[in-house]
Amino acid sequence: MTNRIDDHVFAAPPVLTTRAPPRVKLTAAERAERERQRTAAEARWLEIEAKGGVDGWVRAKLIEAGHHPDVAGPASEDEKKTFKEKKTAERAERKALRALANEARRFGTVGFLGNTVHWDDLKGPDDFDLKDRAARAERNGLPPWETATELAAAMDLSLSELRWLTFHREVSTSTHYHSWKVPKRSGGERTITAPLPKLKALQRWALEHYFEKLPVHAAAHGFLPARSVLTNALAHVGADVVVKLDVKDFFPTVSWKRVKGLLRKAGATEQVATLLALLCTEAPRQLIEFREQTLHVATGPRVLPQGAPTSPAITNALCLRLDQRLSALARALGCTYTRYADDLTFSFKKTPERKRLALGILVETTKDILKSEGFALHAKKTQVLRRGAAQRVTGLTVNEAGPQVAKARVARDVVRRLRAAIHNRAKGKPYREGESHAHLQGLAAWVFMSDPKRGAQLLEQVAKLPQ
């Protein structure tokens, strides 16, 4: 009798964890050796490109080594043995050269960046390039770089570093981001995914050279020069009705392919658009402990991280057509429209000709426009604020007030709490829970932004408090 042999082994079940794996640091000698290998491989790939590809380079190297790859077989029987030995040596040399070419391709090209992300570095413009691509890029002020090699050089990176920063893995032992959760005012938690210093510096580089150059609609007020929550609120001062709408999952809705399409439409090449889109996006990930190893497992596609410096500018440019359509809707309905990130605000002022406001049409049409533009309306956050109640737009009150009051201002209850906190601290009382000197400074600066006279007084009072 023999024992039964199982034909499979059960794997250990994965365990969710919050512990990130320790980072392994290379020694100076190991870094120097890697740099030497990289430099040699990149130089070799330049030779390969100059020869028109791997086949041409291998053939040229075989001829240099004294082989004759184009020679036909010998006519006489006496020469066959020698010829066979030479061809055996030539095949071995060819195999070694192709291995060197593959190594050079790995260091000298990007090509493959994960599942479904690849291209041919030796190929010219692809089938989806705009006919006037270069002219479009110049009109948008984009740099002239067309290849991965040129982009890496402009970023002061090697191709292998650029590949390492943009390669997409569904399961990885490390990540270029760190994440944490912050509470939402409406309840629940929001995940902040911020890039590590090296990636953040490159994202800021991409922001300066590409994303800040893309056209943005005048209705956008978030994360733009000379625009702020104040300019957004001032557009709705004295309205009879203010309608506030919210876009659901704004950043997570924008996938890397949408970012790539945005850049290609602006005039960037396939390679540059793909690399920049991957550089500025990341998949939501979950830490899992499996077989004594901590893994970062993707739970969805790559999207804009809430915490990357590029995300706001990308959404502003991506929402150009959305803002155009919603502005046209606002004009047709006789109202004013602005957008601050994912907050959409419409305001109506009644006139003798327009006493009935088409609020239902506004909300339903906005919902349809958002859907057609790849977004969704957060129905639970829809607010209709009438003149008799407090109308707050991006945190500032916009109800019509007297001539001595700022048009858009911090709510009175916030100012009262700030004054009470300053008074209590001046009397020697300790800060309450959630209060600090920096917190009071921030609130006073918040008041100063919309009401400089009152804000300056509060800032002066806070400065005199004991810290």
Short mmCIF file of C-alpha atoms in Angstrom, two decimals:
data_model
loop_
_atom_site.label_atom_id
_atom_site.label_comp_id
_atom_site.label_asym_id
_atom_site.label_seq_id
_atom_site.Cartn_x
_atom_site.Cartn_y
_atom_site.Cartn_z
CA MET A 1 0.00 0.00 0.00
CA THR A 2 1.34 3.43 -0.93
CA ASN A 3 0.59 6.82 0.53
CA ARG A 4 -1.52 9.21 -1.52
CA ILE A 5 0.50 12.17 -2.84
CA ASP A 6 -1.35 15.50 -3.11
CA ASP A 7 -0.81 17.22 -6.43
CA HIS A 8 -1.02 20.70 -4.93
CA VAL A 9 0.00 22.61 -1.81
CA PHE A 10 -2.32 25.05 -0.10
CA ALA A 11 -0.91 28.59 0.05
CA ALA A 12 -0.96 30.60 3.23
CA PRO A 13 -3.90 33.03 3.22
CA PRO A 14 -2.99 36.72 2.74
CA VAL A 15 -3.39 38.99 5.76
CA LEU A 16 -4.21 42.70 5.58
CA THR A 17 -1.63 44.88 7.27
CA THR A 18 -0.65 48.51 7.72
CA ARG A 19 3.07 47.82 8.11
CA ALA A 20 5.18 49.02 5.21
CA PRO A 21 8.28 46.96 4.38
CA PRO A 22 11.71 48.36 5.31
CA ARG A 23 13.68 49.90 2.46
CA VAL A 24 16.90 48.12 1.45
CA LYS A 25 19.80 50.55 0.90
CA LEU A 26 22.63 49.73 -1.49
CA THR A 27 26.26 50.19 -0.54
CA ALA A 28 28.39 52.77 -2.33
CA ALA A 29 30.21 49.99 -4.23
CA GLU A 30 26.93 48.42 -5.36
CA ARG A 31 25.62 51.79 -6.54
CA ALA A 32 28.85 52.46 -8.46
CA GLU A 33 28.71 49.03 -10.15
CA ARG A 34 25.09 49.54 -11.17
CA GLU A 35 25.93 52.96 -12.56
CA ARG A 36 28.82 51.49 -14.57
CA GLN A 37 26.58 48.78 -16.03
CA ARG A 38 23.90 51.31 -16.85
CA THR A 39 26.30 53.70 -18.59
CA ALA A 40 27.83 50.92 -20.68
CA ALA A 41 24.43 49.52 -21.65
CA GLU A 42 23.05 52.94 -22.64
CA ALA A 43 26.12 53.62 -24.81
CA ARG A 44 25.67 50.19 -26.42
CA TRP A 45 22.03 50.97 -27.21
CA LEU A 46 23.06 54.19 -28.97
CA GLU A 47 25.29 52.01 -31.21
CA ILE A 48 22.36 49.70 -31.87
CA GLU A 49 20.12 52.62 -32.88
CA ALA A 50 22.88 53.94 -35.18
CA LYS A 51 23.01 50.55 -36.93
CA GLY A 52 19.25 50.56 -37.48
CA GLY A 53 18.36 47.97 -34.88
CA VAL A 54 19.55 44.82 -33.14
CA ASP A 55 19.98 42.74 -36.32
CA GLY A 56 22.17 45.33 -38.00
CA TRP A 57 24.29 45.80 -34.88
CA VAL A 58 24.78 42.04 -34.37
CA ARG A 59 25.78 41.56 -38.00
CA ALA A 60 28.31 44.42 -37.79
CA LYS A 61 29.81 43.01 -34.59
CA LEU A 62 30.12 39.52 -36.13
CA ILE A 63 32.01 40.95 -39.09
CA GLU A 64 34.31 42.90 -36.72
CA ALA A 65 35.06 39.64 -34.90
CA GLY A 66 36.15 37.96 -38.16
CA HIS A 67 32.97 35.99 -38.82
CA HIS A 68 31.29 35.81 -42.22
CA PRO A 69 27.51 35.74 -41.63
CA ASP A 70 26.69 36.11 -45.34
CA VAL A 71 28.96 33.34 -46.65
CA ALA A 72 27.17 30.31 -48.14
CA GLY A 73 28.07 26.68 -47.39
CA PRO A 74 31.31 25.19 -48.84
CA ALA A 75 31.33 23.30 -52.11
CA SER A 76 33.81 20.57 -51.17
CA GLU A 77 33.50 17.90 -48.51
CA ASP A 78 36.96 18.70 -47.11
CA GLU A 79 35.86 22.23 -46.09
CA LYS A 80 32.59 21.23 -44.43
CA LYS A 81 34.09 20.34 -41.05
CA THR A 82 35.96 23.64 -40.78
CA PHE A 83 32.91 25.58 -41.98
CA LYS A 84 30.70 23.83 -39.41
CA GLU A 85 33.10 24.72 -36.59
CA LYS A 86 33.16 28.36 -37.69
CA LYS A 87 29.36 28.50 -37.84
CA THR A 88 29.09 26.95 -34.36
CA ALA A 89 31.39 29.64 -33.01
CA GLU A 90 29.42 32.28 -34.92
CA ARG A 91 26.13 31.07 -33.41
CA ALA A 92 27.60 31.26 -29.91
CA GLU A 93 28.89 34.77 -30.61
CA ARG A 94 25.52 35.80 -32.06
CA LYS A 95 23.73 34.50 -28.95
CA ALA A 96 26.09 36.44 -26.66
CA LEU A 97 25.65 39.62 -28.73
CA ARG A 98 21.87 39.33 -28.60
CA ALA A 99 22.07 38.95 -24.81
CA LEU A 100 24.10 42.18 -24.67
CA ALA A 101 21.54 43.84 -26.97
CA ASN A 102 18.70 42.78 -24.68
CA GLU A 103 20.56 44.20 -21.69
CA ALA A 104 21.16 47.42 -23.61
CA ARG A 105 17.47 47.57 -24.57
CA ARG A 106 16.57 47.26 -20.89
CA PHE A 107 18.79 50.22 -19.95
CA GLY A 108 18.59 52.23 -23.17
CA THR A 109 14.84 52.10 -23.82
CA VAL A 110 11.61 52.17 -21.87
CA GLY A 111 9.33 50.19 -24.18
CA PHE A 112 7.43 48.03 -21.68
CA LEU A 113 6.00 49.58 -18.52
CA GLY A 114 3.62 46.92 -17.30
CA ASN A 115 0.57 45.08 -18.55
CA THR A 116 -0.83 46.73 -21.75
CA VAL A 117 1.69 49.63 -21.51
CA HIS A 118 4.32 49.28 -24.23
CA TRP A 119 5.60 50.72 -27.52
CA ASP A 120 8.46 50.31 -30.00
CA ASP A 121 11.25 52.82 -29.30
CA LEU A 122 12.61 52.43 -32.84
CA LYS A 123 9.26 53.23 -34.47
CA GLY A 124 8.33 56.72 -35.62
CA PRO A 125 4.99 58.55 -35.06
CA ASP A 126 2.14 56.17 -34.30
CA ASP A 127 -1.32 55.89 -35.88
CA PHE A 128 -2.96 58.17 -33.30
CA ASP A 129 -0.65 61.16 -33.66
CA LEU A 130 -2.37 64.38 -34.68
CA LYS A 131 -1.59 65.53 -38.21
CA ASP A 132 -0.48 68.89 -36.84
CA ARG A 133 0.93 67.47 -33.62
CA ALA A 134 4.14 69.51 -33.54
CA ALA A 135 2.29 72.73 -34.38
CA ARG A 136 -0.33 72.01 -31.70
CA ALA A 137 2.39 71.39 -29.12
CA GLU A 138 4.09 74.66 -30.06
CA ARG A 139 0.81 76.61 -29.79
CA ASN A 140 0.29 75.19 -26.29
CA GLY A 141 3.87 76.05 -25.32
CA LEU A 142 4.87 72.42 -24.73
CA PRO A 143 8.57 71.47 -24.91
CA PRO A 144 9.79 69.87 -28.17
CA TRP A 145 10.85 66.55 -26.58
CA GLU A 146 9.44 63.57 -28.50
CA THR A 147 11.09 60.41 -27.15
CA ALA A 148 11.63 58.74 -23.80
CA THR A 149 15.35 59.39 -24.13
CA GLU A 150 14.84 63.13 -24.64
CA LEU A 151 12.34 63.33 -21.76
CA ALA A 152 14.66 61.47 -19.38
CA ALA A 153 17.58 63.75 -20.32
CA ALA A 154 15.43 66.84 -19.73
CA MET A 155 14.51 65.48 -16.29
CA ASP A 156 18.17 64.71 -15.57
CA LEU A 157 17.33 61.01 -15.20
CA SER A 158 18.62 57.82 -16.75
CA LEU A 159 16.12 55.78 -18.72
CA SER A 160 16.27 53.03 -16.12
CA GLU A 161 15.35 55.57 -13.39
CA LEU A 162 12.46 56.88 -15.47
CA ARG A 163 11.25 53.33 -16.09
CA TRP A 164 11.53 52.54 -12.37
CA LEU A 165 9.40 55.58 -11.47
CA THR A 166 6.69 54.90 -14.08
CA PHE A 167 6.51 51.08 -14.24
CA HIS A 168 3.08 49.77 -13.24
CA ARG A 169 2.91 46.61 -11.16
CA GLU A 170 -0.31 45.07 -9.92
CA VAL A 171 1.62 43.60 -6.98
CA SER A 172 4.79 45.23 -5.70
CA THR A 173 7.06 45.04 -2.69
CA SER A 174 7.53 48.83 -2.64
CA THR A 175 5.78 52.02 -3.70
CA HIS A 176 6.68 55.60 -4.61
CA TYR A 177 3.89 56.99 -2.38
CA HIS A 178 2.93 57.07 1.26
CA SER A 179 -0.72 57.24 2.32
CA TRP A 180 -2.71 58.26 5.38
CA LYS A 181 -6.31 59.02 6.20
CA VAL A 182 -7.86 62.29 7.35
CA PRO A 183 -11.44 62.76 8.63
CA LYS A 184 -14.01 64.41 6.39
CA ARG A 185 -16.23 67.19 7.67
CA SER A 186 -19.25 65.25 6.41
CA GLY A 187 -18.08 62.07 8.18
CA GLY A 188 -15.93 59.17 7.08
CA GLU A 189 -12.31 59.37 6.00
CA ARG A 190 -10.39 60.64 3.00
CA THR A 191 -7.22 58.89 1.83
CA ILE A 192 -4.31 61.20 1.05
CA THR A 193 -1.70 59.63 -1.24
CA ALA A 194 1.43 61.78 -1.40
CA PRO A 195 4.51 61.04 -3.54
CA LEU A 196 7.91 60.47 -1.98
CA PRO A 197 10.43 63.35 -2.39
CA LYS A 198 12.09 62.19 -5.63
CA LEU A 199 8.80 61.56 -7.42
CA LYS A 200 7.29 64.78 -6.02
CA ALA A 201 10.18 66.81 -7.48
CA LEU A 202 9.61 65.23 -10.90
CA GLN A 203 5.86 65.85 -10.69
CA ARG A 204 6.55 69.52 -9.99
CA TRP A 205 8.85 69.51 -13.02
CA ALA A 206 6.03 68.04 -15.14
CA LEU A 207 3.64 70.61 -13.71
CA GLU A 208 5.88 73.49 -14.74
CA HIS A 209 6.80 72.21 -18.22
CA TYR A 210 3.50 70.61 -19.28
CA PHE A 211 0.35 70.75 -17.19
CA GLU A 212 0.43 74.45 -16.24
CA LYS A 213 0.68 75.30 -19.95
CA LEU A 214 -2.60 73.61 -20.91
CA PRO A 215 -5.66 75.85 -21.48
CA VAL A 216 -8.13 76.29 -18.61
CA HIS A 217 -11.63 77.82 -18.67
CA ALA A 218 -12.30 81.18 -17.01
CA ALA A 219 -14.93 79.56 -14.75
CA ALA A 220 -12.21 77.59 -12.92
CA HIS A 221 -10.99 79.23 -9.69
CA GLY A 222 -9.07 76.47 -7.92
CA PHE A 223 -5.25 76.20 -7.84
CA LEU A 224 -4.66 78.98 -10.39
CA PRO A 225 -2.62 82.21 -10.15
CA ALA A 226 -4.70 85.17 -8.94
CA ARG A 227 -7.63 82.80 -8.28
CA SER A 228 -8.80 81.53 -4.89
CA VAL A 229 -11.82 80.62 -2.80
CA LEU A 230 -12.36 84.39 -2.50
CA THR A 231 -12.58 85.05 -6.25
CA ASN A 232 -14.85 82.01 -6.53
CA ALA A 233 -17.19 83.36 -3.83
CA LEU A 234 -17.22 86.95 -5.13
CA ALA A 235 -18.84 85.78 -8.38
CA HIS A 236 -21.99 84.87 -6.41
CA VAL A 237 -22.38 87.85 -4.07
CA GLY A 238 -25.95 89.13 -3.59
CA ALA A 239 -27.65 86.21 -5.37
CA ASP A 240 -31.27 85.34 -4.70
CA VAL A 241 -30.53 81.62 -4.95
CA VAL A 242 -27.22 79.75 -4.78
CA VAL A 243 -27.05 76.13 -5.98
CA LYS A 244 -24.04 74.09 -4.84
CA LEU A 245 -23.24 70.78 -6.54
CA ASP A 246 -20.41 68.35 -5.93
CA VAL A 247 -18.59 65.95 -8.25
CA LYS A 248 -18.33 62.47 -6.75
CA ASP A 249 -14.83 60.93 -6.43
CA PHE A 250 -13.28 63.72 -8.49
CA PHE A 251 -9.60 62.70 -8.56
CA PRO A 252 -10.19 58.91 -8.48
CA THR A 253 -12.39 59.25 -11.59
CA VAL A 254 -9.46 60.51 -13.70
CA SER A 255 -7.51 57.48 -14.93
CA TRP A 256 -3.99 57.57 -16.35
CA LYS A 257 -5.39 56.96 -19.83
CA ARG A 258 -7.46 60.16 -19.57
CA VAL A 259 -4.32 62.07 -18.56
CA LYS A 260 -2.47 60.53 -21.51
CA GLY A 261 -5.30 61.53 -23.87
CA LEU A 262 -5.21 65.08 -22.51
CA LEU A 263 -1.50 65.36 -23.31
CA ARG A 264 -1.83 63.75 -26.74
CA LYS A 265 -4.60 66.18 -27.64
CA ALA A 266 -2.31 69.02 -26.54
CA GLY A 267 0.39 67.80 -28.95
CA ALA A 268 2.62 65.44 -26.92
CA THR A 269 3.92 62.25 -28.54
CA GLU A 270 2.83 58.76 -27.52
CA GLN A 271 5.97 58.12 -25.49
CA VAL A 272 6.03 61.44 -23.64
CA ALA A 273 2.27 61.40 -22.94
CA THR A 274 2.40 57.83 -21.63
CA LEU A 275 5.38 58.44 -19.36
CA LEU A 276 4.00 61.67 -17.89
CA ALA A 277 0.56 60.10 -17.35
CA LEU A 278 2.13 57.19 -15.46
CA LEU A 279 4.42 59.54 -13.54
CA CYS A 280 1.43 61.52 -12.19
CA THR A 281 -0.96 58.66 -11.38
CA GLU A 282 -1.03 55.68 -9.03
CA ALA A 283 -3.33 52.76 -8.37
CA PRO A 284 -5.12 52.59 -5.01
CA ARG A 285 -3.28 49.94 -3.03
CA GLN A 286 -3.76 47.72 -0.03
CA LEU A 287 -0.98 46.37 2.17
CA ILE A 288 -1.10 42.59 2.47
CA GLU A 289 1.16 40.33 4.50
CA PHE A 290 1.87 37.17 2.50
CA ARG A 291 4.56 34.55 3.14
CA GLU A 292 6.52 36.84 5.44
CA GLN A 293 6.52 39.62 2.86
CA THR A 294 4.58 42.91 2.77
CA LEU A 295 2.99 43.46 -0.63
CA HIS A 296 1.37 46.58 -2.10
CA VAL A 297 -1.58 45.17 -4.08
CA ALA A 298 -3.44 47.37 -6.58
CA THR A 299 -7.19 47.42 -6.00
CA GLY A 300 -8.05 49.45 -9.09
CA PRO A 301 -6.58 51.26 -12.12
CA ARG A 302 -4.04 54.09 -11.91
CA VAL A 303 -5.77 57.40 -11.15
CA LEU A 304 -4.87 60.88 -9.93
CA PRO A 305 -3.63 60.71 -6.32
CA GLN A 306 -5.14 63.16 -3.86
CA GLY A 307 -1.85 64.56 -2.58
CA ALA A 308 0.20 64.87 -5.78
CA PRO A 309 1.10 68.45 -6.85
CA THR A 310 0.03 67.73 -10.44
CA SER A 311 -3.52 66.49 -9.75
CA PRO A 312 -5.30 69.90 -9.45
CA ALA A 313 -3.75 71.31 -12.66
CA ILE A 314 -4.57 68.13 -14.59
CA THR A 315 -8.22 68.24 -13.55
CA ASN A 316 -8.47 71.95 -14.41
CA ALA A 317 -7.22 71.27 -17.95
CA LEU A 318 -9.27 68.10 -18.27
CA CYS A 319 -12.45 69.97 -17.28
CA LEU A 320 -12.10 72.57 -20.04
CA ARG A 321 -14.98 71.18 -22.10
CA LEU A 322 -17.04 70.48 -18.96
CA ASP A 323 -16.65 74.11 -17.88
CA GLN A 324 -17.54 75.29 -21.39
CA ARG A 325 -20.74 73.24 -21.41
CA LEU A 326 -21.79 74.23 -17.89
CA SER A 327 -21.05 77.91 -18.62
CA ALA A 328 -23.26 77.67 -21.71
CA LEU A 329 -26.01 76.05 -19.61
CA ALA A 330 -25.71 78.84 -17.03
CA ARG A 331 -26.04 81.52 -19.72
CA ALA A 332 -29.11 79.81 -21.14
CA LEU A 333 -30.75 79.67 -17.70
CA GLY A 334 -29.68 83.20 -16.71
CA CYS A 335 -27.29 82.33 -13.89
CA THR A 336 -23.58 82.49 -13.02
CA TYR A 337 -21.33 79.40 -12.91
CA THR A 338 -17.93 78.81 -11.28
CA ARG A 339 -15.94 75.70 -10.35
CA TYR A 340 -13.44 75.27 -7.53
CA ALA A 341 -11.92 71.78 -7.92
CA ASP A 342 -14.94 69.47 -7.54
CA ASP A 343 -17.31 72.15 -6.18
CA LEU A 344 -19.73 73.49 -8.80
CA THR A 345 -21.61 76.69 -7.90
CA PHE A 346 -24.50 78.36 -9.74
CA SER A 347 -26.24 81.55 -8.59
CA PHE A 348 -29.43 83.23 -9.78
CA LYS A 349 -30.59 86.81 -9.49
CA LYS A 350 -34.27 87.30 -10.14
CA THR A 351 -35.33 89.84 -12.76
CA PRO A 352 -38.78 91.02 -13.90
CA GLU A 353 -38.37 88.82 -16.98
CA ARG A 354 -37.09 85.78 -15.05
CA LYS A 355 -38.93 85.34 -11.77
CA ARG A 356 -39.22 81.55 -11.91
CA LEU A 357 -35.88 79.78 -11.67
CA ALA A 358 -35.32 76.51 -13.53
CA LEU A 359 -33.57 74.75 -10.64
CA GLY A 360 -34.76 71.27 -11.62
CA ILE A 361 -33.56 71.72 -15.19
CA LEU A 362 -30.21 73.00 -13.91
CA VAL A 363 -29.55 70.03 -11.62
CA GLU A 364 -30.71 67.34 -14.06
CA THR A 365 -28.89 68.81 -17.04
CA THR A 366 -25.70 69.24 -15.00
CA LYS A 367 -25.99 65.59 -13.96
CA ASP A 368 -26.27 64.54 -17.64
CA ILE A 369 -23.33 66.75 -18.70
CA LEU A 370 -21.14 65.37 -15.91
CA LYS A 371 -21.98 61.81 -16.94
CA SER A 372 -21.14 62.47 -20.59
CA GLU A 373 -17.80 64.01 -19.50
CA GLY A 374 -16.85 60.96 -17.44
CA PHE A 375 -17.86 62.24 -13.99
CA ALA A 376 -20.77 61.70 -11.62
CA LEU A 377 -22.88 64.05 -9.49
CA HIS A 378 -22.77 63.54 -5.72
CA ALA A 379 -26.53 63.86 -5.21
CA LYS A 380 -26.39 63.88 -1.40
CA LYS A 381 -24.26 67.05 -1.41
CA THR A 382 -26.61 69.14 -3.56
CA GLN A 383 -27.63 72.34 -1.75
CA VAL A 384 -30.08 75.11 -2.68
CA LEU A 385 -29.44 78.24 -0.58
CA ARG A 386 -31.98 81.08 -0.74
CA ARG A 387 -31.55 84.72 0.24
CA GLY A 388 -33.21 84.32 3.66
CA ALA A 389 -30.64 81.74 4.83
CA ALA A 390 -26.86 81.83 5.07
CA GLN A 391 -25.34 81.43 1.61
CA ARG A 392 -21.79 80.10 1.83
CA VAL A 393 -19.61 79.49 -1.22
CA THR A 394 -16.24 77.76 -0.67
CA GLY A 395 -16.48 78.62 3.03
CA LEU A 396 -17.31 82.35 2.64
CA THR A 397 -20.66 84.03 3.24
CA VAL A 398 -21.96 85.85 0.11
CA ASN A 399 -25.30 87.21 1.36
CA GLU A 400 -25.80 90.86 0.47
CA ALA A 401 -24.77 93.14 3.36
CA GLY A 402 -24.17 96.81 4.14
CA PRO A 403 -21.43 98.96 2.57
CA GLN A 404 -19.12 98.56 5.59
CA VAL A 405 -19.14 94.76 5.34
CA ALA A 406 -16.93 92.74 3.00
CA LYS A 407 -18.88 91.31 0.08
CA ALA A 408 -17.55 87.80 0.67
CA ARG A 409 -16.54 87.16 4.25
CA VAL A 410 -15.86 84.57 6.92
CA ALA A 411 -19.04 83.56 8.74
CA ARG A 412 -19.87 85.55 11.88
CA ASP A 413 -19.94 82.49 14.14
CA VAL A 414 -16.37 81.64 13.10
CA VAL A 415 -15.19 85.20 13.87
CA ARG A 416 -16.98 85.09 17.26
CA ARG A 417 -15.28 81.83 18.21
CA LEU A 418 -11.91 83.25 17.17
CA ARG A 419 -12.40 86.39 19.27
CA ALA A 420 -13.51 84.29 22.24
CA ALA A 421 -10.43 82.07 21.94
CA ILE A 422 -8.14 85.14 21.74
CA HIS A 423 -9.84 86.67 24.79
CA ASN A 424 -9.58 83.48 26.85
CA ARG A 425 -5.91 82.99 25.98
CA ALA A 426 -5.13 86.64 26.78
CA LYS A 427 -6.70 86.06 30.22
CA GLY A 428 -4.31 83.17 30.80
CA LYS A 429 -6.74 80.35 30.15
CA PRO A 430 -5.36 77.26 28.35
CA TYR A 431 -6.28 76.40 24.80
CA ARG A 432 -9.32 74.20 24.38
CA GLU A 433 -9.15 70.88 22.61
CA GLY A 434 -8.29 71.42 18.94
CA GLU A 435 -6.98 74.94 19.51
CA SER A 436 -3.37 76.12 19.26
CA HIS A 437 -1.46 79.31 18.53
CA ALA A 438 -0.95 78.22 14.91
CA HIS A 439 -4.66 77.41 14.63
CA LEU A 440 -5.65 80.90 15.75
CA GLN A 441 -3.11 82.42 13.37
CA GLY A 442 -4.62 80.44 10.51
CA LEU A 443 -8.15 81.59 11.34
CA ALA A 444 -7.03 85.23 11.59
CA ALA A 445 -5.26 84.93 8.22
CA TRP A 446 -8.45 83.38 6.80
CA VAL A 447 -10.38 86.48 7.93
CA PHE A 448 -7.63 88.77 6.58
CA MET A 449 -7.94 87.26 3.09
CA SER A 450 -11.56 88.43 2.67
CA ASP A 451 -11.57 91.40 5.09
CA PRO A 452 -8.05 92.91 5.41
CA LYS A 453 -9.02 95.57 7.96
CA ARG A 454 -10.67 93.20 10.44
CA GLY A 455 -8.14 90.45 9.71
CA ALA A 456 -5.16 92.73 10.44
CA GLN A 457 -6.58 93.53 13.90
CA LEU A 458 -7.08 89.85 14.68
CA LEU A 459 -3.60 88.92 13.46
CA GLU A 460 -2.11 91.62 15.70
CA GLN A 461 -4.07 90.32 18.71
CA VAL A 462 -2.96 86.72 18.06
CA ALA A 463 0.68 87.81 17.74
CA LYS A 464 0.56 89.26 21.28
CA LEU A 465 -0.69 86.02 22.85
CA PRO A 466 1.74 83.88 24.86
CA GLN A 467 2.75 80.79 22.96
#
